[in-house]
Amino acid sequence: MTGTAPLDLLSTEHLLDDEERAIRDTVRKFVDDRVRPNVAEWYEQGIDDDTVRETAREAGKLGLLGMHLEGYGCAGTNATSYGLACMELEAGDSGVRSLVSVQGSLAMFAIHAFGSEEQKQRWLPGMAAGELIGCFGLTEADFGSNPAGMRTRARRDGDDWVLDGTKMWITNGSVADVAVVWAKTDDGVRGFLVPAGTPGFSAPKITRKLSLRASITSELVLENVRLPADAVLPEVSSLRGPLSCLNEARFGIVFGALGAARDCLQTALDYAASREVFDRSLSSYQITQTKLADMTLELQKGYLLALHLGRLKDAGELQPRQISFGKLNNVREALAIARECRTILGASGITLEYSPLRHANNLESVLTYEGTSEVHQLVIGQALTGESAFT
Ligand code: TGC
Ligand code: FAD
């Protein structure tokens, strides 16, 4: 017996246009050819710098880096296409989607939205091509959910800026050519472009991770880092700067998490069809079918939600609270799906031969980064009640 693929059940293909389908299919092929054959090893060993650089260059060749930005070598697609690309990348591994999110939605977006013309010309074309890698330093060890409390400081010294502080949990920190570092100044929170190799700046890797092992995570240490006057992003001087970048990356995650969930569900479906228990296929049992049906409902509902938010974003109408809605729901449901799929695989599900536990472990990070699920609940709570739980 052959069945219907979970995302084909509601006949949603016509909701995408030809270009969106073409982009999705191109990224799916990239993941099939370049990510799937290697990801278990990347995950087991912990991905190395060279592989991250090579993957960035390949993603750059496909036009995936900063793909929804205009000019400077960026592809200029619509937001929905960017979301679909994230979904396909994360079907391979959340770490690969993270690479593309951090590069395009955080580091490049910050420069694109708040940088000077010179900064854009200097950094964006190389970043779009994947020849240069960027990272985004907002979080500190004591200030994750509450970046307003950050201790990293930038002070003027003549024309120069001098930065001191430490950032924590920074994707691609140690492999980045440029770090976008957010710091407090006398004029509010400002973004600084810190090139790798600047004296006083280092990016030690964080090791012993149990999640996002196909992604590099680092500290950023800034000790008396002296930067020229033109290292500051001129167009923003408040938390609005970094939080605007987060809107972009969170939007990608709304789609991305579903890619991981879809891959888990397809893996569980295939496994259940071929696995015999008590002399019958596992997929013939009612409990298995109930699990598969319920997971498919959540996957498909999440996809419709993602497409709705994509259309709002393409119309210029997407609000941060709506992004919180999508990120909270889709990551939470994706994680539940990954765990449930793991049960269907029994003991085989605890190995890297199958994707669900790897995806589930990754999704633990995705649940936490880009605003924890609790932060997004509180954003929605504030929208509903008019009262902020943060202050
Ligand atoms: P609040 O006082 O409300 O606002 C401060 C300023 O920011 C503006 N603002 C926003 N602007 C754009 N988009 C948003 N979503 C915004 N939310 C607020 C606001 O208008 C104000 O502007 P201004 O000019 O008047 O000063 O902020 P708050 O301090 O109460 O914080 C609100 C809260 C808790 C929602 C915010 O701090 C938050 O989102 N916290 C979570 C932090 C977070 O998500 N960090 C992620 C770090 S990066 C990362 O995780 C990368 S993972 C790698 C990968 O993506 O793969
Ligand atoms: P905390 O803020 O200490 O939260 C701990 C718990 O308290 C959570 O459950 C949280 O929801 C809860 N909590 C917090 N505030 C409240 C409240 N008001 N009410 C109720 N509960 C609350 N950051 C970057 O800047 N750049 C990156 O590239 C980056 N990459 C990352 C990659 C990985 C793999 C990971 C795991 C993290 C990354 N982060 C990055 C950091 C990430 O954004 C933070 O971990 C996240 O914002 C949460 O901060 P925290 O870990 O300090 O948790």
XYZ file of C-alpha atoms and ligand atoms in Angstrom:
500
model
C 0.000 0.000 0.000
C 1.247 3.463 -0.718
C -0.136 6.495 1.021
C -0.436 10.237 0.553
C 2.418 12.483 1.721
C 1.310 14.426 4.819
C 1.485 17.838 3.187
C -0.378 16.632 0.088
C -3.497 15.729 2.032
C -5.145 19.160 1.761
C -4.082 19.876 -1.838
C -2.256 23.089 -0.996
C 0.107 23.135 -3.987
C -1.954 25.769 -5.787
C -1.332 28.165 -2.890
C 2.200 28.652 -4.246
C 3.091 30.294 -7.539
C 5.504 28.817 -10.085
C 8.513 30.730 -8.803
C 7.850 29.726 -5.195
C 7.538 26.066 -6.185
C 10.738 26.281 -8.236
C 12.679 27.793 -5.323
C 11.321 25.185 -2.931
C 12.231 22.344 -5.269
C 15.739 23.701 -5.870
C 16.426 23.928 -2.148
C 14.937 20.461 -1.604
C 17.361 19.051 -4.157
C 20.288 20.852 -2.507
C 19.302 19.311 0.821
C 18.900 15.855 -0.709
C 22.270 16.045 -2.473
C 24.449 17.943 -0.025
C 22.920 17.802 3.440
C 21.195 14.442 3.887
C 24.209 12.278 2.954
C 26.464 14.147 5.430
C 24.332 15.437 8.248
C 24.637 12.450 10.588
C 28.424 12.788 10.520
C 28.283 16.570 10.985
C 26.008 16.005 13.937
C 28.023 13.201 15.503
C 31.413 14.895 15.136
C 30.199 18.467 15.527
C 30.380 20.426 12.272
C 33.788 21.955 11.489
C 34.663 25.436 10.242
C 35.566 24.331 6.708
C 32.248 22.572 6.242
C 30.341 25.625 7.452
C 32.285 27.816 5.017
C 31.709 25.399 2.139
C 27.995 25.137 2.937
C 27.755 28.939 3.048
C 29.371 29.207 -0.383
C 26.988 26.611 -1.813
C 24.006 28.392 -0.277
C 25.357 31.642 -1.724
C 25.573 30.126 -5.206
C 21.912 29.135 -4.911
C 21.014 32.705 -3.931
C 19.747 31.706 -0.473
C 21.729 34.207 1.618
C 19.787 37.395 2.247
C 17.468 36.105 -0.465
C 14.537 38.346 0.500
C 16.711 41.492 0.488
C 17.023 43.824 -2.514
C 20.284 44.786 -4.238
C 23.928 44.176 -3.225
C 23.934 40.731 -4.823
C 20.821 39.557 -2.976
C 18.155 37.608 -4.851
C 15.218 39.860 -3.912
C 12.603 37.107 -3.667
C 9.373 37.486 -1.775
C 9.171 36.562 1.903
C 7.128 33.428 1.288
C 9.892 32.038 -0.915
C 12.392 32.705 1.848
C 10.123 30.837 4.259
C 9.832 27.883 1.888
C 13.623 27.779 1.544
C 13.933 27.694 5.343
C 11.446 24.842 5.461
C 13.470 22.756 3.020
C 16.774 23.561 4.723
C 15.426 22.592 8.123
C 14.066 19.332 6.705
C 17.777 18.589 6.371
C 18.855 20.009 9.724
C 18.018 23.026 11.882
C 21.730 23.860 11.934
C 21.795 24.422 8.176
C 18.701 26.612 8.384
C 20.370 28.478 11.257
C 23.375 29.240 9.067
C 21.106 30.792 6.451
C 18.879 32.573 9.017
C 21.738 34.155 10.904
C 23.533 35.185 7.746
C 20.555 36.619 5.877
C 17.962 37.622 8.436
C 20.203 38.755 11.270
C 23.654 39.854 10.082
C 22.834 40.935 6.516
C 19.439 42.364 7.423
C 21.037 44.497 10.159
C 23.501 45.971 7.668
C 20.863 46.307 4.938
C 18.318 48.034 7.191
C 20.567 50.117 9.438
C 23.965 50.370 7.713
C 25.546 53.184 5.709
C 25.938 52.870 1.949
C 29.672 52.187 2.462
C 28.956 49.421 4.966
C 26.453 47.818 2.593
C 28.899 47.949 -0.317
C 31.730 46.578 1.790
C 29.945 43.602 3.333
C 26.707 42.604 1.610
C 27.860 41.311 -1.803
C 30.427 38.974 -0.216
C 27.921 37.816 2.363
C 25.269 37.168 -0.293
C 27.798 35.037 -2.162
C 28.705 33.108 0.988
C 32.329 34.222 0.682
C 32.000 36.174 3.925
C 30.172 34.921 6.984
C 28.407 37.124 9.516
C 27.199 36.514 13.050
C 24.828 38.436 15.297
C 25.765 39.129 18.902
C 22.830 40.165 21.049
C 22.532 37.594 23.858
C 24.742 37.698 26.937
C 25.139 35.016 29.599
C 22.890 36.891 32.030
C 20.661 38.594 29.462
C 19.022 36.294 26.942
C 15.276 36.913 27.033
C 15.900 40.421 28.317
C 18.500 41.968 26.006
C 17.644 45.414 27.406
C 19.808 44.488 30.401
C 22.941 43.877 28.319
C 26.262 44.851 29.912
C 28.328 45.196 26.726
C 29.296 48.844 26.419
C 30.637 51.025 23.622
C 32.201 54.371 24.504
C 33.627 57.124 22.341
C 37.339 57.796 22.497
C 38.050 60.656 20.129
C 36.570 59.535 16.812
C 36.936 55.867 17.716
C 34.598 53.526 19.533
C 35.868 51.202 22.272
C 33.834 48.066 23.061
C 33.931 45.897 26.178
C 31.728 42.935 27.012
C 30.928 39.303 26.318
C 28.220 37.813 24.144
C 27.053 34.211 24.579
C 25.478 31.498 22.414
C 26.370 33.179 19.127
C 25.760 31.087 16.010
C 28.783 31.056 13.676
C 30.768 33.329 16.016
C 34.112 31.608 15.577
C 33.798 31.243 11.807
C 32.456 34.727 11.117
C 34.336 37.343 9.115
C 32.227 40.057 10.661
C 30.275 40.172 13.901
C 27.280 42.465 14.288
C 27.602 43.325 17.980
C 24.889 45.181 19.889
C 26.140 47.357 22.731
C 24.871 50.069 25.054
C 26.106 53.588 24.369
C 25.253 56.974 25.866
C 22.753 57.287 22.992
C 21.035 53.899 23.436
C 21.649 50.408 22.017
C 23.732 50.537 18.844
C 25.059 47.963 16.387
C 28.772 47.672 15.553
C 30.504 45.817 12.753
C 33.486 44.037 14.239
C 35.764 42.370 11.646
C 37.374 39.064 12.671
C 40.957 39.600 13.773
C 40.322 42.997 15.385
C 42.707 43.212 18.393
C 40.903 42.395 21.643
C 38.161 40.427 19.887
C 37.946 36.630 20.117
C 35.227 34.028 19.596
C 35.832 30.803 21.522
C 33.609 27.892 20.524
C 31.028 26.478 22.903
C 31.521 22.713 23.125
C 29.674 19.693 24.576
C 26.365 20.710 22.987
C 23.585 18.109 22.763
C 21.638 20.147 20.201
C 22.424 22.068 16.989
C 25.609 20.054 16.551
C 25.610 20.749 12.807
C 25.988 24.441 13.677
C 28.798 26.331 15.373
C 27.950 28.235 18.553
C 30.453 30.592 20.212
C 31.101 33.259 22.781
C 32.180 36.700 21.581
C 34.733 38.308 23.887
C 35.412 42.022 23.444
C 38.249 43.446 25.539
C 39.026 47.061 24.813
C 38.155 46.552 21.139
C 38.935 49.755 19.265
C 36.866 50.444 16.152
C 36.821 53.381 13.757
C 33.917 55.842 13.774
C 32.391 54.218 10.699
C 32.001 50.810 12.404
C 28.686 51.823 13.964
C 25.414 51.184 12.141
C 24.184 54.766 11.733
C 20.456 54.269 11.319
C 19.304 52.917 14.687
C 19.996 53.595 18.343
C 17.547 51.475 20.321
C 16.545 47.872 20.875
C 14.270 48.340 17.904
C 17.380 47.604 15.819
C 18.121 44.050 16.951
C 14.440 43.251 17.567
C 13.636 44.187 13.947
C 16.253 41.696 12.797
C 14.689 39.054 15.048
C 11.340 39.565 13.317
C 12.980 38.459 10.075
C 14.677 35.383 11.495
C 11.646 34.347 13.536
C 9.557 34.495 10.376
C 11.940 32.008 8.723
C 11.639 29.707 11.723
C 7.837 29.670 11.419
C 8.384 27.778 8.161
C 11.664 26.111 9.065
C 10.413 24.160 12.070
C 7.772 22.553 9.861
C 10.497 21.223 7.587
C 12.021 19.339 10.512
C 8.563 18.058 11.502
C 7.769 16.963 7.956
C 11.004 15.031 7.717
C 10.256 13.273 11.018
C 6.746 12.387 9.932
C 7.853 11.035 6.573
C 10.551 8.992 8.301
C 8.008 7.574 10.761
C 5.553 6.785 7.975
C 8.197 4.909 5.987
C 9.431 3.071 9.047
C 5.941 2.055 10.190
C 5.151 0.720 6.720
C 8.134 -1.621 6.685
C 8.313 -2.581 10.361
C 6.459 -5.765 11.399
C 5.215 -6.082 14.955
C 3.056 -8.945 16.155
C 3.053 -10.273 12.547
C 1.593 -7.140 10.947
C 2.944 -3.873 9.691
C 3.234 -1.227 12.389
C 1.313 1.176 10.173
C -1.741 -1.086 10.175
C -2.404 -0.579 13.894
C -4.981 1.938 15.048
C -2.687 3.532 17.625
C -0.045 4.163 14.966
C -2.569 5.634 12.555
C -3.985 7.858 15.292
C -0.506 9.213 15.984
C 0.160 9.759 12.278
C -3.197 11.439 11.691
C -2.867 13.796 14.661
C 0.663 14.781 13.672
C -0.448 15.416 10.105
C -3.198 17.746 11.340
C -0.709 19.837 13.266
C 1.831 19.844 10.441
C -0.743 20.896 7.872
C -2.318 23.543 10.123
C 1.147 24.920 10.837
C 1.849 25.104 7.114
C -1.384 27.004 6.419
C -0.481 29.375 9.255
C 3.016 29.869 7.826
C 1.630 30.596 4.357
C -0.868 33.065 5.829
C 1.929 34.900 7.651
C 4.039 34.808 4.481
C 1.257 36.461 2.514
C 0.839 39.106 5.234
C 4.583 39.778 5.151
C 4.584 40.049 1.378
C 1.756 42.568 1.665
C 3.819 44.558 4.217
C 1.234 43.905 6.935
C 2.863 41.333 9.214
C 3.023 42.418 12.862
C 5.558 41.147 15.444
C 2.791 39.638 17.586
C 1.712 37.560 14.577
C 5.271 36.324 14.126
C 5.233 35.336 17.812
C 2.018 33.400 17.146
C 3.657 31.466 14.317
C 6.989 30.858 16.009
C 5.374 29.680 19.246
C 2.895 27.361 17.572
C 5.009 25.875 14.842
C 8.132 25.198 16.912
C 6.114 23.745 19.772
C 4.154 21.470 17.439
C 7.259 20.500 15.475
C 8.986 19.417 18.668
C 5.939 17.385 19.743
C 5.870 15.737 16.309
C 9.585 14.921 16.412
C 9.227 13.254 19.814
C 6.120 11.297 18.778
C 7.817 10.100 15.599
C 10.725 8.877 17.680
C 8.343 6.604 19.600
C 7.215 4.981 16.345
C 10.816 4.097 15.550
C 11.334 2.284 18.850
C 14.980 1.682 19.694
C 16.055 2.458 16.132
C 14.832 5.969 16.836
C 17.647 6.702 19.255
C 20.338 6.434 16.574
C 21.559 8.823 13.906
C 20.349 6.362 11.240
C 16.991 8.104 11.538
C 16.278 11.815 11.777
C 13.561 12.306 14.446
C 15.677 12.405 17.603
C 18.294 14.604 15.891
C 15.502 16.972 14.832
C 13.950 16.827 18.316
C 17.272 17.682 19.940
C 17.722 20.568 17.498
C 14.204 21.823 18.083
C 14.991 22.157 21.793
C 17.336 24.982 20.747
C 14.847 26.373 18.266
C 12.256 26.484 21.068
C 14.702 28.594 23.091
C 16.405 30.842 20.566
C 14.816 33.740 18.719
C 12.607 34.261 21.780
C 11.692 31.369 24.048
C 8.188 29.945 23.844
C 7.427 31.739 27.127
C 8.547 35.096 25.665
C 6.225 34.567 22.702
C 3.358 33.563 25.019
C 3.902 36.821 26.888
C 3.972 38.853 23.649
C 0.612 37.313 22.721
C -0.605 37.794 26.300
C 0.280 41.465 26.058
C -1.606 41.768 22.773
C -4.681 40.173 24.363
C -4.704 42.010 27.678
C -2.945 45.247 26.877
C -0.642 44.604 29.846
C 3.072 43.898 29.577
C 4.390 41.094 31.788
C 7.961 42.210 31.055
C 8.038 45.454 33.032
P 10.210 47.083 24.555
O 10.473 48.040 25.680
O 8.840 46.581 24.321
O 10.789 47.700 23.191
C 12.077 48.262 23.084
C 12.185 48.883 21.694
O 12.109 47.863 20.696
C 10.930 48.033 19.876
N 10.391 46.691 19.640
C 10.434 46.102 18.447
N 10.864 46.558 17.267
C 10.779 45.724 16.222
N 10.301 44.452 16.342
C 9.866 43.970 17.516
N 9.412 42.711 17.601
C 9.917 44.803 18.642
N 9.588 44.655 19.955
C 9.879 45.826 20.546
C 10.028 48.938 20.688
O 9.141 49.665 19.864
C 11.030 49.842 21.361
O 11.529 50.748 20.390
P 11.996 52.244 20.785
O 12.541 52.811 19.517
O 10.772 52.908 21.288
O 13.030 52.099 21.856
O 11.171 45.849 24.780
P 11.368 44.952 26.056
O 12.709 45.268 26.646
O 10.161 45.030 26.962
O 11.488 43.510 25.418
C 10.444 42.888 24.819
C 10.838 41.410 24.502
C 10.955 40.593 25.770
C 9.689 40.873 23.662
C 12.176 41.380 23.737
O 13.235 41.761 24.547
C 12.483 39.997 23.178
O 12.012 39.681 22.102
N 13.277 39.160 23.899
C 13.764 37.896 23.365
C 15.183 38.063 22.912
C 15.532 37.189 21.733
O 14.677 36.699 21.020
N 16.806 37.005 21.474
C 17.239 36.303 20.308
C 18.710 36.520 20.061
S 19.260 36.081 18.442
C 19.072 34.455 18.312
O 18.549 33.808 19.147
C 19.597 33.833 17.065
S 19.382 32.140 17.054
C 20.102 31.626 15.627
C 19.104 31.331 14.530
O 18.176 32.128 14.300
O 19.214 30.344 13.866
P 16.728 32.953 29.846
O 16.330 34.269 29.296
O 17.579 32.926 31.085
O 15.410 32.107 30.129
C 15.392 30.966 30.985
C 13.925 30.563 31.166
O 13.219 31.655 31.782
C 13.218 30.297 29.841
O 12.286 29.255 29.994
C 12.483 31.599 29.595
O 11.354 31.471 28.755
C 12.080 31.972 31.003
N 11.775 33.396 31.135
C 12.549 34.457 30.779
N 11.901 35.596 31.010
C 10.691 35.271 31.547
C 9.543 36.000 32.004
N 9.530 37.346 31.927
N 8.502 35.320 32.492
C 8.498 33.956 32.534
N 9.541 33.207 32.107
C 10.610 33.847 31.608
N 21.710 34.694 20.566
C 22.236 35.656 19.766
O 22.247 36.835 20.104
N 22.782 35.315 18.549
C 22.822 34.039 18.109
O 23.309 33.781 17.003
C 22.291 33.007 18.936
N 22.366 31.718 18.542
C 21.966 30.727 19.404
C 22.181 29.400 19.069
C 21.826 28.384 19.951
C 22.099 26.964 19.597
C 21.175 28.715 21.171
C 20.739 27.629 22.118
C 20.967 30.032 21.523
C 21.369 31.055 20.657
N 21.217 32.401 20.994
C 21.735 33.388 20.189
C 20.734 32.764 22.317
C 19.207 32.700 22.476
O 18.589 33.740 21.793
C 18.914 32.733 23.988
O 19.314 31.495 24.522
C 17.438 32.968 24.252
O 17.065 34.284 23.910
C 17.061 32.699 25.727
O 17.953 33.309 26.592
P 18.616 32.476 27.805
O 19.191 31.233 27.248
O 19.504 33.410 28.523
O 17.403 32.064 28.714
